[in-house]
Amino acid sequence: MALHKCNCMFVPPRVLENLAKVGVAQARLSIQQSKISRAKRADKLVDMKAFIGAKSKRKPKRKVYDCKNTWEQRVKLVRDEGKPATGDKDADLVYKYAGNVRDYFNKVLDRNSIDNSGMDLILNVHFGEDYMNAFWDGDEMTFGDGDGEIFISFTQSLDVVAHELAHGVTQHTADLEYFSQSGALNEHFSDVFGSAITQHVLKQDAGQADWLVGNEIMGPSLYGEALRSMQAPGMAYDNNLLGKDPQPAHMSDYYAGNDDNQGVHINSGIPNRAFYMVSMEIGTDKAALIWYDALQKLWATAKFNDAVEVIVESARMLTKKKQVPVGSTQRVRAAFREVGLPHVT
């Protein structure tokens, strides 16, 4: 059976397809470029498991490249670790946000960069012309500028940067296949860490956070919308450009179709809702610690029920170690029951 590797795009295919259907030329271009990018990555993929090792003391460096609106990565290095600001808002923001992500994983979750061995963070800005996406391709991050009307630059959101870099963490731990429930879990963990890191940087607690994903990159035509809501999956957007948010909040509405690699961006709403509920009970950082512990114990083909079992066990063991509050295990179980998990077929 062929493995479905993660060339992980922030904007779901369904969103871009809906935009293309209503005549947005930039969306059609972005879809085509995503296909080209996936094809190129297929030739470069290696077994990243080979790079997993004991935690290193090496400090990861940030390297920001300006693609100069070409379709090539690493065109010109514009900011290296410790160097002064460039004056380019996109380059400087992504440098800052990558630092926020690096520091959260190090200080809160005791992880040294994406691979736990001090892997440098490679960040490409100004990719393509009006490119409506950002992606992690297995070894680096790339950000489009958007068209300025539907989407603005993807560097403007800490959520986006954290979400995509978190795909790298998943790649170096569970290496969840980017297909069906395993792929939805892959997207789910990125939303978890994207939200947790954003709240941590903004000094928000779970009750203060908006739990929206991608709202900062919505342009004037979509102001007030978001790409996902962890609190209320299915309610992030509803308009004539994007259509209606298809995310389910419960297994009873599970998407069983073939689009979006069998729903990797769609069905992630189900565990997202569970994480939101646990965070509201014990705090987002404590919930993220449980999920991070579980991610390291999952495997490439893990499905929703597998994740529930492992996350509950992580909650139990972290409670025993007094790293999360007493009662966390019961709260995790209750949250998953609320969204129909584990699912009995």
Short mmCIF file of C-alpha atoms in Angstrom, two decimals:
data_model
loop_
_atom_site.label_atom_id
_atom_site.label_comp_id
_atom_site.label_asym_id
_atom_site.label_seq_id
_atom_site.Cartn_x
_atom_site.Cartn_y
_atom_site.Cartn_z
CA MET A 1 0.00 0.00 0.00
CA ALA A 2 1.41 3.41 -0.95
CA LEU A 3 2.02 5.84 1.87
CA HIS A 4 0.31 9.22 1.72
CA LYS A 5 3.02 11.70 2.61
CA CYS A 6 2.27 15.14 3.96
CA ASN A 7 2.68 18.05 1.61
CA CYS A 8 0.53 20.07 3.94
CA MET A 9 -1.31 23.12 2.63
CA PHE A 10 -2.93 25.55 5.07
CA VAL A 11 -5.95 26.46 2.90
CA PRO A 12 -8.00 23.30 2.25
CA PRO A 13 -8.46 22.21 -1.40
CA ARG A 14 -12.23 22.59 -1.11
CA VAL A 15 -11.87 26.32 -0.33
CA LEU A 16 -9.68 26.98 -3.35
CA GLU A 17 -11.96 24.88 -5.56
CA ASN A 18 -14.99 26.90 -4.47
CA LEU A 19 -13.13 30.10 -5.27
CA ALA A 20 -12.14 28.75 -8.69
CA LYS A 21 -15.77 27.86 -9.42
CA VAL A 22 -16.84 31.48 -8.94
CA GLY A 23 -14.13 32.70 -11.29
CA VAL A 24 -11.22 33.63 -9.01
CA ALA A 25 -8.22 33.21 -11.32
CA GLN A 26 -5.69 33.32 -8.49
CA ALA A 27 -7.37 30.29 -6.90
CA ARG A 28 -6.99 28.26 -10.09
CA LEU A 29 -3.32 29.25 -10.24
CA SER A 30 -2.82 28.29 -6.58
CA ILE A 31 -4.44 24.88 -7.14
CA GLN A 32 -2.16 24.21 -10.09
CA GLN A 33 0.95 25.28 -8.19
CA SER A 34 -0.02 23.01 -5.30
CA LYS A 35 -0.16 20.06 -7.69
CA ILE A 36 3.27 20.95 -9.10
CA SER A 37 4.69 21.30 -5.60
CA ARG A 38 3.35 17.89 -4.57
CA ALA A 39 4.86 16.28 -7.67
CA LYS A 40 8.25 17.86 -7.00
CA ARG A 41 8.17 16.75 -3.37
CA ALA A 42 7.40 13.17 -4.38
CA ASP A 43 10.81 13.03 -6.07
CA LYS A 44 12.58 14.40 -2.98
CA LEU A 45 10.90 12.49 -0.18
CA VAL A 46 13.14 10.54 2.14
CA ASP A 47 12.43 8.58 5.29
CA MET A 48 12.53 11.34 7.90
CA LYS A 49 12.41 8.72 10.65
CA ALA A 50 16.14 8.31 10.03
CA PHE A 51 16.70 11.79 11.47
CA ILE A 52 14.96 11.13 14.78
CA GLY A 53 17.37 10.97 17.67
CA ALA A 54 17.89 11.98 21.26
CA LYS A 55 17.29 15.59 22.10
CA SER A 56 20.26 17.72 21.03
CA LYS A 57 21.52 20.92 22.66
CA ARG A 58 22.04 22.51 19.24
CA LYS A 59 20.05 25.73 18.99
CA PRO A 60 17.93 25.85 15.82
CA LYS A 61 18.52 28.82 13.55
CA ARG A 62 15.92 30.71 11.52
CA LYS A 63 16.68 31.39 7.88
CA VAL A 64 14.26 33.55 5.88
CA TYR A 65 14.41 33.55 2.09
CA ASP A 66 12.70 35.92 -0.34
CA CYS A 67 11.33 34.00 -3.34
CA LYS A 68 10.89 37.34 -5.14
CA ASN A 69 7.46 36.26 -6.41
CA THR A 70 8.96 33.38 -8.37
CA TRP A 71 7.82 29.77 -7.97
CA GLU A 72 11.20 28.75 -6.56
CA GLN A 73 12.21 28.36 -2.91
CA ARG A 74 15.35 29.80 -1.30
CA VAL A 75 15.95 32.44 -3.97
CA LYS A 76 17.68 34.98 -1.69
CA LEU A 77 18.56 34.74 1.99
CA VAL A 78 17.32 37.98 3.55
CA ARG A 79 17.51 37.26 7.27
CA ASP A 80 19.62 34.82 9.23
CA GLU A 81 19.50 34.02 12.94
CA GLY A 82 20.41 37.02 15.07
CA LYS A 83 20.61 39.44 12.16
CA PRO A 84 18.74 42.78 12.19
CA ALA A 85 15.27 43.32 10.75
CA THR A 86 15.05 43.60 6.99
CA GLY A 87 12.27 46.18 6.73
CA ASP A 88 10.22 43.64 4.77
CA LYS A 89 7.15 43.11 6.98
CA ASP A 90 6.59 39.55 5.76
CA ALA A 91 10.18 38.44 6.28
CA ASP A 92 10.38 40.02 9.72
CA LEU A 93 7.04 38.70 10.90
CA VAL A 94 7.72 35.13 9.85
CA TYR A 95 11.13 35.34 11.57
CA LYS A 96 9.44 36.50 14.76
CA TYR A 97 6.64 33.93 14.63
CA ALA A 98 9.01 31.06 13.90
CA GLY A 99 10.87 32.11 17.04
CA ASN A 100 7.62 32.00 19.01
CA VAL A 101 6.99 28.46 17.77
CA ARG A 102 10.54 27.32 18.48
CA ASP A 103 10.42 28.79 22.01
CA TYR A 104 7.05 27.24 22.86
CA PHE A 105 8.15 23.75 21.88
CA ASN A 106 11.41 24.21 23.78
CA LYS A 107 10.22 25.90 26.96
CA VAL A 108 6.73 24.46 27.36
CA LEU A 109 7.02 21.01 25.75
CA ASP A 110 10.79 20.44 26.17
CA ARG A 111 11.35 19.83 22.45
CA ASN A 112 14.37 21.19 20.59
CA SER A 113 12.92 22.36 17.28
CA ILE A 114 10.90 20.28 14.84
CA ASP A 115 13.05 17.15 15.01
CA ASN A 116 14.08 17.52 18.69
CA SER A 117 17.68 17.78 17.45
CA GLY A 118 17.94 21.49 16.70
CA MET A 119 16.72 21.44 13.11
CA ASP A 120 17.01 24.86 11.46
CA LEU A 121 13.74 26.55 10.46
CA ILE A 122 13.78 27.41 6.75
CA LEU A 123 11.13 29.98 5.80
CA ASN A 124 10.30 31.23 2.30
CA VAL A 125 8.23 34.40 1.76
CA HIS A 126 6.79 36.05 -1.37
CA PHE A 127 6.33 32.70 -3.10
CA GLY A 128 4.67 32.94 -6.51
CA GLU A 129 2.30 35.63 -7.70
CA ASP A 130 -0.87 36.14 -5.62
CA TYR A 131 -0.33 32.61 -4.27
CA MET A 132 -3.21 31.74 -1.94
CA ASN A 133 -1.59 29.30 0.45
CA ALA A 134 1.22 28.36 2.81
CA PHE A 135 2.72 24.92 3.09
CA TRP A 136 5.14 22.62 4.88
CA ASP A 137 6.75 20.33 2.31
CA GLY A 138 8.78 18.03 4.49
CA ASP A 139 11.78 20.23 5.21
CA GLU A 140 10.81 23.90 4.92
CA MET A 141 7.98 26.41 5.12
CA THR A 142 6.71 28.50 2.22
CA PHE A 143 4.27 31.44 2.29
CA GLY A 144 2.28 33.09 -0.47
CA ASP A 145 1.28 36.76 -0.48
CA GLY A 146 -2.40 36.08 -1.22
CA ASP A 147 -4.27 38.27 -3.69
CA GLY A 148 -4.87 41.07 -1.19
CA GLU A 149 -8.64 40.79 -1.57
CA ILE A 150 -9.66 37.29 -0.53
CA PHE A 151 -6.48 36.37 1.34
CA ILE A 152 -3.69 38.64 2.54
CA SER A 153 -0.13 37.46 3.15
CA PHE A 154 0.03 34.15 4.98
CA THR A 155 2.90 35.45 7.10
CA GLN A 156 0.45 37.69 8.97
CA SER A 157 -0.85 34.88 11.17
CA LEU A 158 1.01 33.19 14.01
CA ASP A 159 -1.65 30.46 13.69
CA VAL A 160 -0.51 29.74 10.13
CA VAL A 161 3.21 29.62 10.98
CA ALA A 162 2.68 27.45 14.05
CA HIS A 163 0.21 25.16 12.29
CA GLU A 164 2.54 24.44 9.39
CA LEU A 165 5.69 24.00 11.48
CA ALA A 166 3.71 21.62 13.70
CA HIS A 167 3.27 19.38 10.66
CA GLY A 168 7.03 18.97 10.86
CA VAL A 169 6.77 17.87 14.50
CA THR A 170 4.16 15.29 13.53
CA GLN A 171 6.42 14.14 10.69
CA HIS A 172 9.24 13.50 13.17
CA THR A 173 7.05 11.72 15.73
CA ALA A 174 3.95 9.74 14.69
CA ASP A 175 4.50 10.52 10.97
CA LEU A 176 0.74 10.27 10.45
CA GLU A 177 -0.22 9.37 6.89
CA TYR A 178 -1.92 12.27 5.13
CA PHE A 179 -5.08 10.37 4.27
CA SER A 180 -8.50 9.68 5.83
CA GLN A 181 -8.56 9.59 9.66
CA SER A 182 -4.77 9.51 10.00
CA GLY A 183 -4.59 12.64 7.85
CA ALA A 184 -7.37 14.31 9.83
CA LEU A 185 -5.37 13.63 12.99
CA ASN A 186 -2.33 15.16 11.28
CA GLU A 187 -4.32 18.34 10.62
CA HIS A 188 -5.85 18.19 14.09
CA PHE A 189 -2.50 18.17 15.89
CA SER A 190 -1.37 21.17 13.82
CA ASP A 191 -4.52 23.07 14.80
CA VAL A 192 -3.93 22.08 18.44
CA PHE A 193 -0.39 23.46 18.53
CA GLY A 194 -1.25 26.46 16.36
CA SER A 195 -3.96 27.49 18.82
CA ALA A 196 -1.94 26.66 21.93
CA ILE A 197 1.07 28.66 20.75
CA THR A 198 -1.05 31.64 19.71
CA GLN A 199 -2.78 31.72 23.10
CA HIS A 200 0.53 31.38 24.92
CA VAL A 201 2.14 34.26 23.01
CA LEU A 202 -0.92 36.49 23.46
CA LYS A 203 -1.09 35.51 27.16
CA GLN A 204 -4.68 34.35 26.74
CA ASP A 205 -6.42 31.56 28.61
CA ALA A 206 -8.85 29.18 26.94
CA GLY A 207 -11.81 31.35 27.86
CA GLN A 208 -10.30 34.47 26.32
CA ALA A 209 -9.20 32.87 23.04
CA ASP A 210 -11.39 33.03 19.93
CA TRP A 211 -10.43 29.47 18.88
CA LEU A 212 -10.47 30.53 15.23
CA VAL A 213 -7.89 29.28 12.75
CA GLY A 214 -6.82 31.51 9.88
CA ASN A 215 -8.97 34.55 10.61
CA GLU A 216 -5.93 36.86 10.43
CA ILE A 217 -5.29 36.07 6.75
CA MET A 218 -8.82 36.84 5.54
CA GLY A 219 -8.78 39.79 3.13
CA PRO A 220 -11.36 42.57 2.73
CA SER A 221 -13.78 40.29 0.84
CA LEU A 222 -13.84 37.77 3.70
CA TYR A 223 -13.35 40.00 6.71
CA GLY A 224 -14.89 38.45 9.82
CA GLU A 225 -14.59 34.90 8.55
CA ALA A 226 -12.03 32.18 9.41
CA LEU A 227 -11.00 28.86 7.88
CA ARG A 228 -11.82 26.75 10.93
CA SER A 229 -13.35 27.08 14.39
CA MET A 230 -12.17 24.65 17.04
CA GLN A 231 -14.95 25.72 19.36
CA ALA A 232 -17.71 25.39 16.78
CA PRO A 233 -16.61 23.29 13.77
CA GLY A 234 -18.87 24.04 10.80
CA MET A 235 -19.39 27.69 11.81
CA ALA A 236 -16.12 29.29 10.64
CA TYR A 237 -17.52 30.70 7.38
CA ASP A 238 -20.64 30.82 5.22
CA ASN A 239 -20.49 33.07 2.17
CA ASN A 240 -20.86 33.12 -1.59
CA LEU A 241 -17.10 32.84 -2.18
CA LEU A 242 -16.12 29.94 0.06
CA GLY A 243 -19.48 28.26 0.48
CA LYS A 244 -20.35 26.74 3.87
CA ASP A 245 -17.79 25.45 6.34
CA PRO A 246 -18.05 21.62 5.95
CA GLN A 247 -16.41 20.61 9.22
CA PRO A 248 -18.45 18.28 11.44
CA ALA A 249 -18.39 18.63 15.22
CA HIS A 250 -19.56 15.05 15.90
CA MET A 251 -18.97 11.59 14.45
CA SER A 252 -22.64 11.43 13.46
CA ASP A 253 -21.81 13.96 10.72
CA TYR A 254 -18.51 12.35 9.69
CA TYR A 255 -17.52 13.07 6.08
CA ALA A 256 -17.00 9.76 4.25
CA GLY A 257 -16.29 11.10 0.75
CA ASN A 258 -13.08 11.09 -1.27
CA ASP A 259 -12.41 14.84 -1.50
CA ASP A 260 -9.57 16.41 0.46
CA ASN A 261 -7.67 13.08 0.82
CA GLN A 262 -10.85 11.65 2.35
CA GLY A 263 -11.52 14.65 4.52
CA VAL A 264 -8.23 15.50 6.23
CA HIS A 265 -9.17 19.18 6.69
CA ILE A 266 -12.86 18.36 7.17
CA ASN A 267 -13.04 15.62 9.81
CA SER A 268 -10.30 17.23 11.90
CA GLY A 269 -13.12 19.34 13.32
CA ILE A 270 -14.26 16.38 15.44
CA PRO A 271 -11.11 15.96 17.59
CA ASN A 272 -10.59 19.75 17.44
CA ARG A 273 -13.84 20.22 19.32
CA ALA A 274 -12.73 17.69 21.95
CA PHE A 275 -9.43 19.52 22.48
CA TYR A 276 -11.29 22.80 22.91
CA MET A 277 -13.50 21.28 25.62
CA VAL A 278 -10.56 19.79 27.50
CA SER A 279 -8.71 23.12 27.32
CA MET A 280 -11.70 24.91 28.80
CA GLU A 281 -11.54 22.53 31.78
CA ILE A 282 -7.81 22.25 32.52
CA GLY A 283 -6.17 25.05 30.48
CA THR A 284 -4.78 25.02 26.97
CA ASP A 285 -1.12 24.46 27.87
CA LYS A 286 -1.97 21.44 30.04
CA ALA A 287 -4.23 20.03 27.32
CA ALA A 288 -1.47 20.61 24.73
CA LEU A 289 0.99 18.73 26.96
CA ILE A 290 -1.34 15.71 27.00
CA TRP A 291 -1.78 15.83 23.22
CA TYR A 292 1.97 16.25 22.66
CA ASP A 293 2.75 13.28 24.88
CA ALA A 294 0.22 11.21 22.95
CA LEU A 295 1.56 12.30 19.55
CA GLN A 296 4.89 10.69 20.39
CA LYS A 297 3.14 7.36 21.03
CA LEU A 298 0.95 7.24 17.93
CA TRP A 299 1.83 5.58 14.63
CA ALA A 300 1.46 6.37 10.94
CA THR A 301 -1.89 4.65 10.33
CA ALA A 302 -3.53 5.57 13.67
CA LYS A 303 -7.24 6.35 13.45
CA PHE A 304 -9.58 8.35 15.68
CA ASN A 305 -10.29 5.52 18.11
CA ASP A 306 -6.56 4.80 18.42
CA ALA A 307 -5.89 8.46 19.19
CA VAL A 308 -8.59 8.53 21.86
CA GLU A 309 -7.08 5.53 23.61
CA VAL A 310 -3.55 6.95 23.52
CA ILE A 311 -4.58 10.48 24.55
CA VAL A 312 -6.57 9.13 27.50
CA GLU A 313 -3.58 7.03 28.58
CA SER A 314 -1.29 10.07 28.28
CA ALA A 315 -3.69 12.04 30.48
CA ARG A 316 -3.60 9.25 33.06
CA MET A 317 0.20 9.01 33.12
CA LEU A 318 0.71 12.78 33.24
CA THR A 319 -1.80 13.00 36.09
CA LYS A 320 0.19 10.35 37.96
CA LYS A 321 3.34 12.45 37.41
CA LYS A 322 1.45 15.52 38.68
CA GLN A 323 2.06 17.37 35.41
CA VAL A 324 -1.66 17.89 34.73
CA PRO A 325 -4.54 18.39 37.19
CA VAL A 326 -6.27 15.52 38.94
CA GLY A 327 -9.41 14.67 36.98
CA SER A 328 -7.82 15.37 33.58
CA THR A 329 -8.31 11.77 32.44
CA GLN A 330 -12.04 11.91 33.10
CA ARG A 331 -12.32 15.28 31.36
CA VAL A 332 -10.54 13.92 28.28
CA ARG A 333 -12.84 10.89 28.14
CA ALA A 334 -15.91 13.08 28.57
CA ALA A 335 -14.84 15.47 25.80
CA PHE A 336 -14.33 12.64 23.34
CA ARG A 337 -17.67 11.08 24.28
CA GLU A 338 -19.26 14.47 23.57
CA VAL A 339 -18.07 14.29 19.95
CA GLY A 340 -18.99 10.61 19.47
CA LEU A 341 -15.61 9.02 20.18
CA PRO A 342 -14.57 6.30 20.43
CA HIS A 343 -16.79 5.48 17.48
CA VAL A 344 -18.46 2.06 17.49
CA THR A 345 -19.05 0.64 13.99
#
